[in-house]
Amino acid sequence: MRHAVASAQNVENTSIAVTDLFKICNHCERLRKKPDGDRQTCLDKQRKLTGQSRDNDLGVRIPRPLGNGPSRFIPEKEILQVSKVDSRTQSIFEDAFAALGRLDNISLVMGFHPQYLESFLRTQHYLLQMDGPLPLHYRHYIGIMAAARHQCSYLVNLHVNDFLQVGGDAKWLNGLGEAPQKLQQLGELNKILAHRPWLITKEHMEALLKAEEHSWSLAELIHAVVLLTHYHSLASFTFGCGITPEIHCDGGHTFRPPSLSQYCVCDIANGNGHANLHDDQLGDQDMCGEVEVLMERMKQLQECRDDEEASQEEMATRFEREKTESMLVVTSEDEECVPSRDISRHFEDPSYGYKDFSRRGEHVPTFRAQDYSWEDHGYSLVNRLYPDVGQMLDEKFQMAYNLTYNTMATHKDVDTSMLRRAIWNYIHCMFGIRYDDYDYGEINQLLDRSFKIYIKTMVCSPEKTTKRMYESFWRQFQHSEKVHVNLLLMEARMQAELLYALRAITRYMT
């Protein structure tokens, strides 16, 4: 919509560059002269799938989406279409398009939950476009820095475009070293917040606030911290939902049908695109009764709560046990993901990543929520230095935490509060944050190992999230329920990062 149609010559030149990256099927490679026989039949099938006309034999290749729909994990037909949603969601989509000039795939997937989407878009719009301590191009550059730490090319590309549109210097995009010293100094905070936020200290904040001519003000630093945590957690959501690039973005289109292994689109047209259907059906049969088991455990835990309450000493022991067990959950068996130059140039020290906070004899004191909580401390600090943002963040946290339709898969009138709290507190437990009034023994009862692997990967190393992980937990649940889980994970992660950063700023101020 925002891009004019290129000339035939430009498209031809572009297609040569892009298609060099793809393996070309020997059976359906486009010919510059009209083919005949079997090859014509194959080409007709390709054109039908790509929307090309048979009359287009000029050698001009028409871009087609690389994926089907906004998500690699969720069938396109299950994601609400703009033309079919209710009036409220329609209005939210229209407002988003008016503000940004686009309706991105993140918004389409979040559209499963319009109440949350409205709160999310309002907060993001305020952070990026309304009056605030930081200039507009700084805001988008910080978004690039934060998303790059998790190799999230989807978000990086979005904000590269936005950065240039608001007048950002294109030289900064050559690498962090080309950006102003003030932004370069933010690199250390970005790195630690993204991967090991429990290591943030008041000295890190002091280094930024007392950097002479490159110093940050307290208000600017709060704005930067909120942006960093927002985009770290949004990268988690992007990978966790398998968000695909829009067709006009890098990675969102191809000029030839992509091939998977030895398959080409001409194979799919002949009915070879459903090889795993039988396996999926068998998997669903194996998981039969999963929801009922989970509901029964929730009922039993509630009865135990009513019968007797564990002592504070026992509660503390259960937290330490769960924290230790969380370190034994392996995020991925795959090799390390090596960021491309396009992404790694936006941050320093690419070898720095997530590590459990108590490995190799290190001991990090437990962050006790009653000593520093979002409700009693973080909220007021943010609202004082960056008016209205604390209120918006609080509403967004509450929306994700309390959102419920009182359903679990096909069951209705279910109280899911116990399950939602277990998910939220498990994430905070992985970050070393403890709530004295919560029995951490409930987590092992409600969250199975495959779910824990998905949670830890998405929250700590989101770039390693795979479709197999997404499909392996809660097999009987709807995709909308899994998206809700991802909203919980995203907001719990953001709040955990914020708590460590805001506590460090508070300690510096006092």
Coordinates of C-alpha atoms in Angstrom, one line a residue:
M1 CA 0.0 0.0 0.0
R2 CA 2.8 2.3 0.9
H3 CA 5.0 1.2 -2.0
A4 CA 4.5 2.0 -5.6
V5 CA 4.6 -0.8 -8.1
A6 CA 8.1 -1.1 -9.6
S7 CA 8.8 -1.0 -13.3
A8 CA 9.1 -4.3 -15.1
Q9 CA 12.8 -3.8 -15.4
N10 CA 13.2 -3.1 -11.7
V11 CA 11.2 -6.2 -10.7
E12 CA 13.3 -8.3 -13.1
N13 CA 16.5 -7.0 -11.6
T14 CA 15.3 -7.6 -8.1
S15 CA 14.1 -11.1 -8.9
I16 CA 17.5 -12.1 -10.2
A17 CA 19.1 -11.0 -6.9
V18 CA 16.6 -12.7 -4.7
T19 CA 16.1 -16.0 -6.5
D20 CA 19.9 -16.7 -6.5
L21 CA 19.3 -17.6 -2.9
F22 CA 16.8 -20.4 -3.7
K23 CA 17.1 -23.8 -5.2
I24 CA 15.2 -23.8 -8.4
C25 CA 12.9 -26.8 -9.3
N26 CA 14.0 -28.3 -12.6
H27 CA 10.4 -29.1 -13.5
C28 CA 8.7 -25.8 -13.1
E29 CA 11.4 -23.2 -13.7
R30 CA 9.9 -20.3 -15.5
L31 CA 10.7 -20.1 -19.2
R32 CA 11.0 -16.9 -21.2
K33 CA 9.3 -18.6 -24.2
K34 CA 6.0 -20.3 -24.0
P35 CA 6.6 -24.0 -23.0
D36 CA 4.4 -26.9 -23.9
G37 CA 3.5 -30.4 -22.8
D38 CA 4.1 -31.4 -19.2
R39 CA 6.2 -28.3 -18.4
Q40 CA 3.3 -26.1 -19.5
T41 CA 1.0 -28.0 -17.1
C42 CA 3.4 -27.6 -14.2
L43 CA 3.8 -23.9 -15.0
D44 CA 0.0 -23.5 -15.1
K45 CA -0.2 -25.0 -11.6
Q46 CA 2.5 -22.7 -10.3
R47 CA 0.8 -19.6 -11.8
K48 CA -2.5 -20.7 -10.2
L49 CA -0.9 -20.9 -6.8
T50 CA 1.0 -17.6 -7.1
G51 CA -1.8 -15.7 -8.7
Q52 CA 0.0 -15.0 -12.0
S53 CA -1.6 -14.7 -15.3
R54 CA -0.7 -17.0 -18.2
D55 CA -0.4 -13.9 -20.3
N56 CA 2.5 -12.7 -18.2
D57 CA 5.3 -14.3 -20.3
L58 CA 7.5 -11.2 -20.3
G59 CA 10.0 -12.6 -17.8
V60 CA 8.5 -10.4 -15.0
R61 CA 8.3 -12.3 -11.8
I62 CA 5.5 -11.3 -9.4
P63 CA 6.3 -11.4 -5.7
R64 CA 4.3 -13.9 -3.6
P65 CA 4.1 -14.3 0.1
L66 CA 6.8 -16.7 1.5
G67 CA 4.4 -18.0 4.1
N68 CA 0.6 -18.5 4.4
G69 CA -0.8 -16.0 6.7
P70 CA 0.6 -14.0 9.7
S71 CA 1.9 -17.0 11.6
R72 CA 4.0 -20.1 10.7
F73 CA 2.4 -21.9 13.7
I74 CA -1.3 -21.0 13.4
P75 CA -3.4 -21.9 10.3
E76 CA -4.3 -18.8 8.4
K77 CA -8.0 -19.7 8.4
E78 CA -8.0 -19.6 12.2
I79 CA -6.7 -16.1 12.4
L80 CA -9.4 -13.5 12.4
Q81 CA -9.7 -11.7 9.1
V82 CA -10.3 -8.0 9.1
S83 CA -13.5 -8.4 7.0
K84 CA -15.0 -11.0 9.4
V85 CA -14.3 -9.6 12.9
D86 CA -16.7 -7.8 15.2
S87 CA -17.1 -4.0 15.0
R88 CA -14.9 -3.4 18.1
T89 CA -11.9 -5.3 16.6
Q90 CA -12.6 -3.7 13.2
S91 CA -12.3 -0.3 14.9
I92 CA -9.1 -1.3 16.7
F93 CA -7.5 -2.4 13.4
E94 CA -8.6 0.8 11.7
D95 CA -7.0 2.9 14.4
A96 CA -3.8 1.0 14.2
F97 CA -3.7 1.4 10.5
A98 CA -4.3 5.2 10.8
A99 CA -1.6 5.6 13.4
L100 CA 1.1 3.4 11.7
G101 CA 0.1 3.3 8.1
R102 CA 0.1 -0.5 8.3
L103 CA -1.7 -3.4 10.0
D104 CA 1.2 -5.7 11.0
N105 CA 1.0 -9.4 11.5
I106 CA 1.6 -9.1 15.3
S107 CA -1.7 -7.1 15.6
L108 CA -3.5 -9.7 13.4
V109 CA -2.5 -12.5 15.7
M110 CA -3.2 -10.5 18.9
G111 CA -6.6 -9.8 17.4
F112 CA -7.7 -13.1 19.0
H113 CA -7.9 -11.0 22.1
P114 CA -9.1 -7.5 21.2
Q115 CA -9.3 -6.2 24.7
Y116 CA -5.6 -6.8 25.2
L117 CA -4.7 -5.6 21.7
E118 CA -6.3 -2.3 22.4
S119 CA -4.3 -1.8 25.5
F120 CA -1.1 -3.0 23.8
L121 CA -1.5 -0.6 20.8
R122 CA -2.3 2.3 23.0
T123 CA 0.8 1.8 25.1
Q124 CA 3.1 1.2 22.1
H125 CA 1.7 4.3 20.3
Y126 CA 2.4 6.4 23.3
L127 CA 5.9 5.1 23.7
L128 CA 6.8 5.7 20.1
Q129 CA 4.8 8.7 18.9
M130 CA 3.5 10.8 21.7
D131 CA 5.3 13.5 23.7
G132 CA 8.1 12.0 25.8
P133 CA 11.7 12.5 27.0
L134 CA 13.3 10.9 23.9
P135 CA 13.3 12.2 20.3
L136 CA 11.4 10.0 17.9
H137 CA 14.4 8.6 16.0
Y138 CA 16.0 7.6 19.3
R139 CA 12.9 5.6 20.2
H140 CA 13.0 3.6 17.0
Y141 CA 16.7 3.1 17.2
I142 CA 16.4 1.7 20.7
G143 CA 13.7 -0.6 19.4
I144 CA 16.2 -1.9 16.8
M145 CA 18.9 -2.4 19.4
A146 CA 16.5 -4.3 21.7
A147 CA 15.0 -6.6 19.0
A148 CA 18.5 -7.3 17.5
R149 CA 19.7 -8.8 20.9
H150 CA 17.3 -11.6 20.2
Q151 CA 18.0 -11.7 16.4
C152 CA 14.4 -10.7 15.7
S153 CA 14.8 -9.5 12.1
Y154 CA 11.0 -9.0 11.9
L155 CA 11.0 -6.2 14.5
V156 CA 14.4 -4.8 13.4
N157 CA 13.1 -4.4 9.8
L158 CA 9.9 -2.7 11.0
H159 CA 11.9 -0.1 13.0
V160 CA 14.6 0.5 10.4
N161 CA 11.8 1.7 8.2
D162 CA 10.2 3.8 10.9
F163 CA 13.6 5.2 12.0
L164 CA 14.2 6.5 8.5
Q165 CA 10.7 7.9 8.1
V166 CA 11.0 10.1 11.2
G167 CA 14.3 11.5 9.9
G168 CA 16.9 9.1 11.4
D169 CA 20.4 9.2 10.0
A170 CA 20.9 6.2 7.7
K171 CA 24.6 6.0 8.8
W172 CA 23.5 4.8 12.2
L173 CA 22.1 1.7 10.5
N174 CA 25.6 0.7 9.5
G175 CA 26.2 -0.4 13.0
L176 CA 26.0 0.6 16.6
G177 CA 29.5 2.2 16.3
E178 CA 28.0 4.8 13.9
A179 CA 25.3 5.9 16.4
P180 CA 25.9 8.7 18.9
Q181 CA 28.0 7.9 22.0
K182 CA 24.9 8.3 24.2
L183 CA 23.1 5.4 22.4
Q184 CA 26.3 3.3 22.3
Q185 CA 26.5 3.5 26.1
L186 CA 23.0 2.0 26.3
G187 CA 24.4 -1.2 24.8
E188 CA 25.6 -2.7 28.1
L189 CA 22.2 -2.1 29.7
N190 CA 20.5 -3.6 26.7
K191 CA 22.7 -6.7 26.8
I192 CA 22.2 -7.5 30.5
L193 CA 18.5 -6.7 30.6
A194 CA 17.8 -9.0 27.6
H195 CA 19.7 -12.0 28.9
R196 CA 20.6 -11.7 32.7
P197 CA 18.5 -8.9 34.2
W198 CA 19.3 -10.0 37.8
L199 CA 22.9 -8.7 37.3
I200 CA 21.7 -5.1 36.8
T201 CA 23.0 -2.8 39.6
K202 CA 22.8 0.9 40.5
E203 CA 26.4 1.2 39.1
H204 CA 25.1 0.5 35.6
M205 CA 22.5 3.3 36.0
E206 CA 25.1 5.6 37.5
A207 CA 27.4 5.1 34.4
L208 CA 24.6 6.3 32.2
L209 CA 23.4 9.2 34.4
K210 CA 26.9 10.6 35.0
A211 CA 28.5 10.3 31.6
E212 CA 29.3 14.1 31.4
E213 CA 28.3 15.4 27.9
H214 CA 26.7 12.1 27.0
S215 CA 24.6 11.7 30.2
W216 CA 21.1 10.5 30.3
S217 CA 18.5 12.3 32.4
L218 CA 16.4 10.1 34.7
A219 CA 13.3 10.7 32.5
E220 CA 15.2 9.7 29.4
L221 CA 16.6 6.6 31.1
I222 CA 13.1 5.5 32.2
H223 CA 11.8 5.9 28.7
A224 CA 14.8 3.9 27.3
V225 CA 14.3 1.1 29.9
V226 CA 10.6 0.8 29.1
L227 CA 11.4 0.6 25.3
L228 CA 14.1 -2.0 25.8
T229 CA 11.9 -4.2 28.0
H230 CA 9.0 -3.7 25.6
Y231 CA 10.9 -4.9 22.6
H232 CA 12.8 -7.7 24.3
S233 CA 9.4 -9.2 25.4
L234 CA 7.8 -8.4 22.0
A235 CA 10.6 -10.4 20.4
S236 CA 9.5 -13.3 22.6
F237 CA 5.9 -13.0 21.4
T238 CA 7.1 -12.7 17.7
F239 CA 9.1 -15.9 17.9
G240 CA 6.6 -17.7 20.2
C241 CA 3.7 -17.2 17.7
G242 CA 5.8 -17.8 14.6
I243 CA 5.1 -14.3 13.2
T244 CA 6.0 -14.1 9.5
P245 CA 7.2 -10.9 7.8
E246 CA 4.6 -8.9 5.7
I247 CA 4.9 -9.5 2.0
H248 CA 6.6 -6.1 1.4
C249 CA 9.3 -6.7 4.0
D250 CA 12.6 -8.5 3.8
G251 CA 11.9 -12.3 4.2
G252 CA 8.2 -11.8 3.5
H253 CA 8.2 -12.7 -0.2
T254 CA 9.9 -14.7 -2.9
F255 CA 9.9 -14.6 -6.7
R256 CA 9.9 -18.4 -6.9
P257 CA 8.0 -20.9 -4.9
P258 CA 10.1 -21.9 -1.9
S259 CA 11.1 -25.6 -1.7
L260 CA 11.3 -27.6 1.5
S261 CA 13.8 -30.4 1.1
Q262 CA 13.1 -31.9 -2.3
Y263 CA 9.5 -30.5 -2.5
C264 CA 8.4 -27.6 -4.7
V265 CA 5.1 -25.9 -5.2
C266 CA 4.5 -28.2 -8.2
D267 CA 4.7 -31.2 -5.7
I268 CA 2.2 -29.5 -3.3
A269 CA -0.1 -28.9 -6.2
N270 CA -0.1 -32.6 -6.8
G271 CA -1.2 -33.3 -3.3
N272 CA 2.1 -33.8 -1.4
G273 CA 1.6 -31.0 1.0
H274 CA -0.1 -33.0 3.8
A275 CA 2.5 -35.6 4.6
N276 CA 2.3 -35.0 8.4
L277 CA -1.5 -35.0 8.7
H278 CA -1.7 -38.6 9.9
D279 CA 1.1 -38.0 12.5
D280 CA -0.8 -35.0 13.9
Q281 CA -4.0 -37.0 14.2
L282 CA -2.2 -39.8 16.1
G283 CA -0.6 -37.2 18.3
D284 CA -4.1 -35.8 19.2
Q285 CA -5.3 -39.2 20.1
D286 CA -2.3 -39.7 22.4
M287 CA -3.1 -36.5 24.1
C288 CA -6.7 -37.3 24.7
G289 CA -7.8 -36.4 28.2
E290 CA -5.0 -33.8 28.7
V291 CA -7.4 -31.1 29.6
E292 CA -9.4 -33.2 32.0
V293 CA -6.2 -34.2 33.8
L294 CA -5.2 -30.6 34.2
M295 CA -8.7 -29.6 35.5
E296 CA -8.6 -32.4 38.0
R297 CA -5.2 -31.2 39.3
M298 CA -6.5 -27.7 39.7
K299 CA -9.5 -29.0 41.7
Q300 CA -7.2 -31.1 44.0
L301 CA -4.9 -28.2 44.6
Q302 CA -7.8 -26.0 45.5
E303 CA -9.0 -28.6 48.0
C304 CA -5.4 -28.8 49.5
R305 CA -5.4 -25.0 49.9
D306 CA -8.7 -25.2 51.8
D307 CA -7.5 -28.0 54.1
E308 CA -4.2 -26.6 55.3
E309 CA -1.7 -23.9 54.5
A310 CA 2.1 -24.5 54.3
S311 CA 4.4 -22.7 56.7
Q312 CA 6.6 -19.8 55.4
E313 CA 9.7 -22.0 55.8
E314 CA 8.1 -24.7 53.6
M315 CA 7.0 -22.1 51.0
A316 CA 10.5 -20.7 50.8
T317 CA 11.9 -24.2 50.4
R318 CA 9.4 -24.9 47.6
F319 CA 10.5 -21.7 45.8
E320 CA 14.2 -22.7 46.0
R321 CA 13.4 -26.2 44.7
E322 CA 11.4 -24.8 41.8
K323 CA 14.1 -22.3 41.0
T324 CA 16.7 -25.0 40.9
E325 CA 14.5 -27.3 38.8
S326 CA 13.9 -24.5 36.3
M327 CA 17.7 -24.5 35.6
L328 CA 17.5 -28.1 34.6
V329 CA 14.9 -27.3 31.8
V330 CA 16.9 -27.2 28.6
T331 CA 15.7 -24.5 26.2
S332 CA 16.9 -26.2 23.0
E333 CA 19.1 -29.0 21.7
D334 CA 19.8 -27.1 18.5
E335 CA 23.2 -25.5 17.8
E336 CA 23.7 -21.9 18.8
C337 CA 21.9 -19.4 16.5
V338 CA 24.5 -17.2 14.9
P339 CA 23.1 -13.8 14.1
S340 CA 23.5 -12.4 10.6
R341 CA 25.6 -9.3 10.0
D342 CA 22.4 -7.4 9.3
I343 CA 21.3 -8.0 12.8
S344 CA 24.5 -8.3 14.8
R345 CA 25.8 -4.9 13.7
H346 CA 23.1 -3.3 15.9
F347 CA 24.6 -4.6 19.2
E348 CA 27.9 -5.6 20.8
D349 CA 29.1 -8.8 22.3
P350 CA 27.0 -11.3 20.3
S351 CA 28.3 -14.2 22.3
Y352 CA 26.6 -12.9 25.5
G353 CA 23.3 -14.7 26.1
Y354 CA 21.1 -16.2 28.7
K355 CA 22.6 -18.2 31.5
D356 CA 20.9 -19.5 34.6
F357 CA 21.5 -17.2 37.6
S358 CA 22.9 -19.8 40.0
R359 CA 25.3 -21.8 37.8
R360 CA 28.9 -22.5 38.6
G361 CA 28.8 -21.5 42.2
E362 CA 27.3 -18.0 41.6
H363 CA 24.7 -16.9 44.1
V364 CA 22.3 -14.2 43.3
P365 CA 20.0 -13.1 46.2
T366 CA 16.3 -13.9 45.7
F367 CA 14.4 -10.8 44.6
R368 CA 11.6 -10.7 47.2
A369 CA 8.5 -9.1 45.7
Q370 CA 7.4 -7.6 49.1
D371 CA 10.7 -5.6 49.2
Y372 CA 10.2 -4.2 45.7
S373 CA 7.1 -4.8 43.7
W374 CA 5.6 -3.3 40.5
E375 CA 2.4 -2.2 42.3
D376 CA 4.1 -0.5 45.3
H377 CA 7.3 0.8 43.8
G378 CA 7.9 0.4 40.1
Y379 CA 4.6 1.8 39.0
S380 CA 5.0 5.1 40.9
L381 CA 8.6 5.6 39.8
V382 CA 7.7 5.2 36.1
N383 CA 4.6 7.4 36.4
R384 CA 6.6 10.2 38.2
L385 CA 9.4 10.4 35.6
Y386 CA 7.3 9.5 32.5
P387 CA 3.7 10.6 33.2
D388 CA 0.9 8.3 32.1
V389 CA 3.2 5.4 31.1
G390 CA 3.1 3.7 34.5
Q391 CA -0.7 3.7 34.3
M392 CA -0.7 2.3 30.7
L393 CA 1.8 -0.4 31.6
D394 CA -0.2 -1.4 34.7
E395 CA -3.4 -1.7 32.7
K396 CA -1.6 -3.9 30.1
F397 CA -0.1 -6.1 32.8
Q398 CA -3.5 -6.5 34.5
M399 CA -5.2 -7.2 31.2
A400 CA -2.9 -10.0 30.3
Y401 CA -2.9 -11.5 33.8
N402 CA -6.7 -11.3 34.4
L403 CA -7.9 -12.0 30.8
T404 CA -10.2 -15.0 30.8
Y405 CA -13.1 -16.4 28.9
N406 CA -13.7 -19.1 31.6
T407 CA -12.9 -21.8 29.1
M408 CA -10.3 -24.5 28.7
A409 CA -10.4 -26.2 25.3
T410 CA -14.0 -27.3 24.9
H411 CA -14.9 -26.9 28.6
K412 CA -16.8 -23.8 29.8
D413 CA -17.3 -22.1 33.1
V414 CA -13.8 -22.9 34.3
D415 CA -11.9 -20.8 36.8
T416 CA -8.4 -20.5 35.2
S417 CA -6.9 -18.1 37.7
M418 CA -4.8 -20.8 39.4
L419 CA -3.3 -21.8 36.0
R420 CA -2.6 -18.2 34.9
R421 CA -0.9 -17.4 38.2
A422 CA 1.2 -20.5 37.9
I423 CA 2.4 -19.5 34.5
W424 CA 3.2 -15.9 35.6
N425 CA 5.0 -16.9 38.8
Y426 CA 7.0 -19.6 37.0
I427 CA 8.5 -17.0 34.7
H428 CA 9.3 -14.7 37.6
C429 CA 10.8 -17.7 39.5
M430 CA 13.1 -18.3 36.5
F431 CA 14.2 -14.7 37.0
G432 CA 14.8 -15.2 40.7
I433 CA 11.7 -13.2 41.8
R434 CA 9.7 -14.7 44.7
Y435 CA 6.2 -14.0 46.1
D436 CA 5.9 -15.0 49.7
D437 CA 2.2 -15.8 49.5
Y438 CA 2.5 -18.3 46.6
D439 CA 3.0 -22.0 47.0
Y440 CA 5.5 -22.9 44.3
G441 CA 4.7 -26.6 44.7
E442 CA 1.7 -25.9 42.5
I443 CA 3.8 -25.2 39.4
N444 CA 5.0 -28.8 39.0
Q445 CA 1.4 -29.9 39.3
L446 CA 0.1 -27.6 36.6
L447 CA 2.9 -27.1 34.1
D448 CA 4.3 -30.3 32.4
R449 CA 7.8 -30.5 31.1
S450 CA 7.0 -29.8 27.4
F451 CA 5.2 -26.6 28.5
K452 CA 8.1 -25.6 30.7
I453 CA 10.6 -26.1 27.8
Y454 CA 8.4 -23.9 25.6
I455 CA 8.1 -21.2 28.3
K456 CA 11.8 -21.1 29.1
T457 CA 12.8 -21.0 25.4
M458 CA 10.4 -18.3 24.5
V459 CA 11.2 -16.1 27.5
C460 CA 15.0 -16.7 27.7
S461 CA 16.1 -17.6 24.2
P462 CA 13.1 -16.8 22.0
E463 CA 15.1 -17.1 18.7
K464 CA 15.3 -20.9 19.4
T465 CA 11.6 -21.4 19.6
T466 CA 10.3 -23.9 17.0
K467 CA 7.0 -25.0 15.7
R468 CA 7.6 -28.4 17.3
M469 CA 7.8 -26.8 20.7
Y470 CA 4.6 -24.7 20.1
E471 CA 2.7 -27.8 19.0
S472 CA 4.1 -30.0 21.8
F473 CA 2.3 -28.3 24.7
W474 CA -1.5 -28.2 25.3
R475 CA -2.3 -30.2 22.2
Q476 CA -6.0 -30.1 22.9
F477 CA -6.2 -26.3 23.4
Q478 CA -7.2 -23.8 20.8
H479 CA -4.7 -21.5 19.1
S480 CA -6.4 -18.5 20.7
E481 CA -5.6 -20.0 24.1
K482 CA -2.0 -20.5 23.1
V483 CA -1.8 -16.9 22.0
H484 CA -3.2 -15.9 25.4
V485 CA -0.4 -17.9 27.0
N486 CA 2.1 -16.0 24.9
L487 CA 0.6 -12.7 26.0
L488 CA 1.1 -13.9 29.6
L489 CA 4.7 -14.9 29.0
M490 CA 5.4 -11.6 27.2
E491 CA 4.0 -9.4 29.9
A492 CA 5.5 -11.4 32.8
R493 CA 8.9 -11.2 31.2
M494 CA 8.6 -7.4 30.6
Q495 CA 7.6 -6.9 34.2
A496 CA 10.5 -9.0 35.5
E497 CA 13.0 -7.0 33.5
L498 CA 11.4 -3.8 34.6
L499 CA 11.6 -4.7 38.3
Y500 CA 15.3 -5.3 38.2
A501 CA 16.0 -2.1 36.2
L502 CA 13.7 0.1 38.3
R503 CA 15.0 -1.3 41.5
A504 CA 18.5 -0.3 40.4
I505 CA 17.4 3.2 39.5
T506 CA 15.7 3.5 42.8
R507 CA 18.8 2.5 44.6
Y508 CA 20.8 5.0 42.7
M509 CA 18.3 7.8 43.6
T510 CA 18.5 6.9 47.3

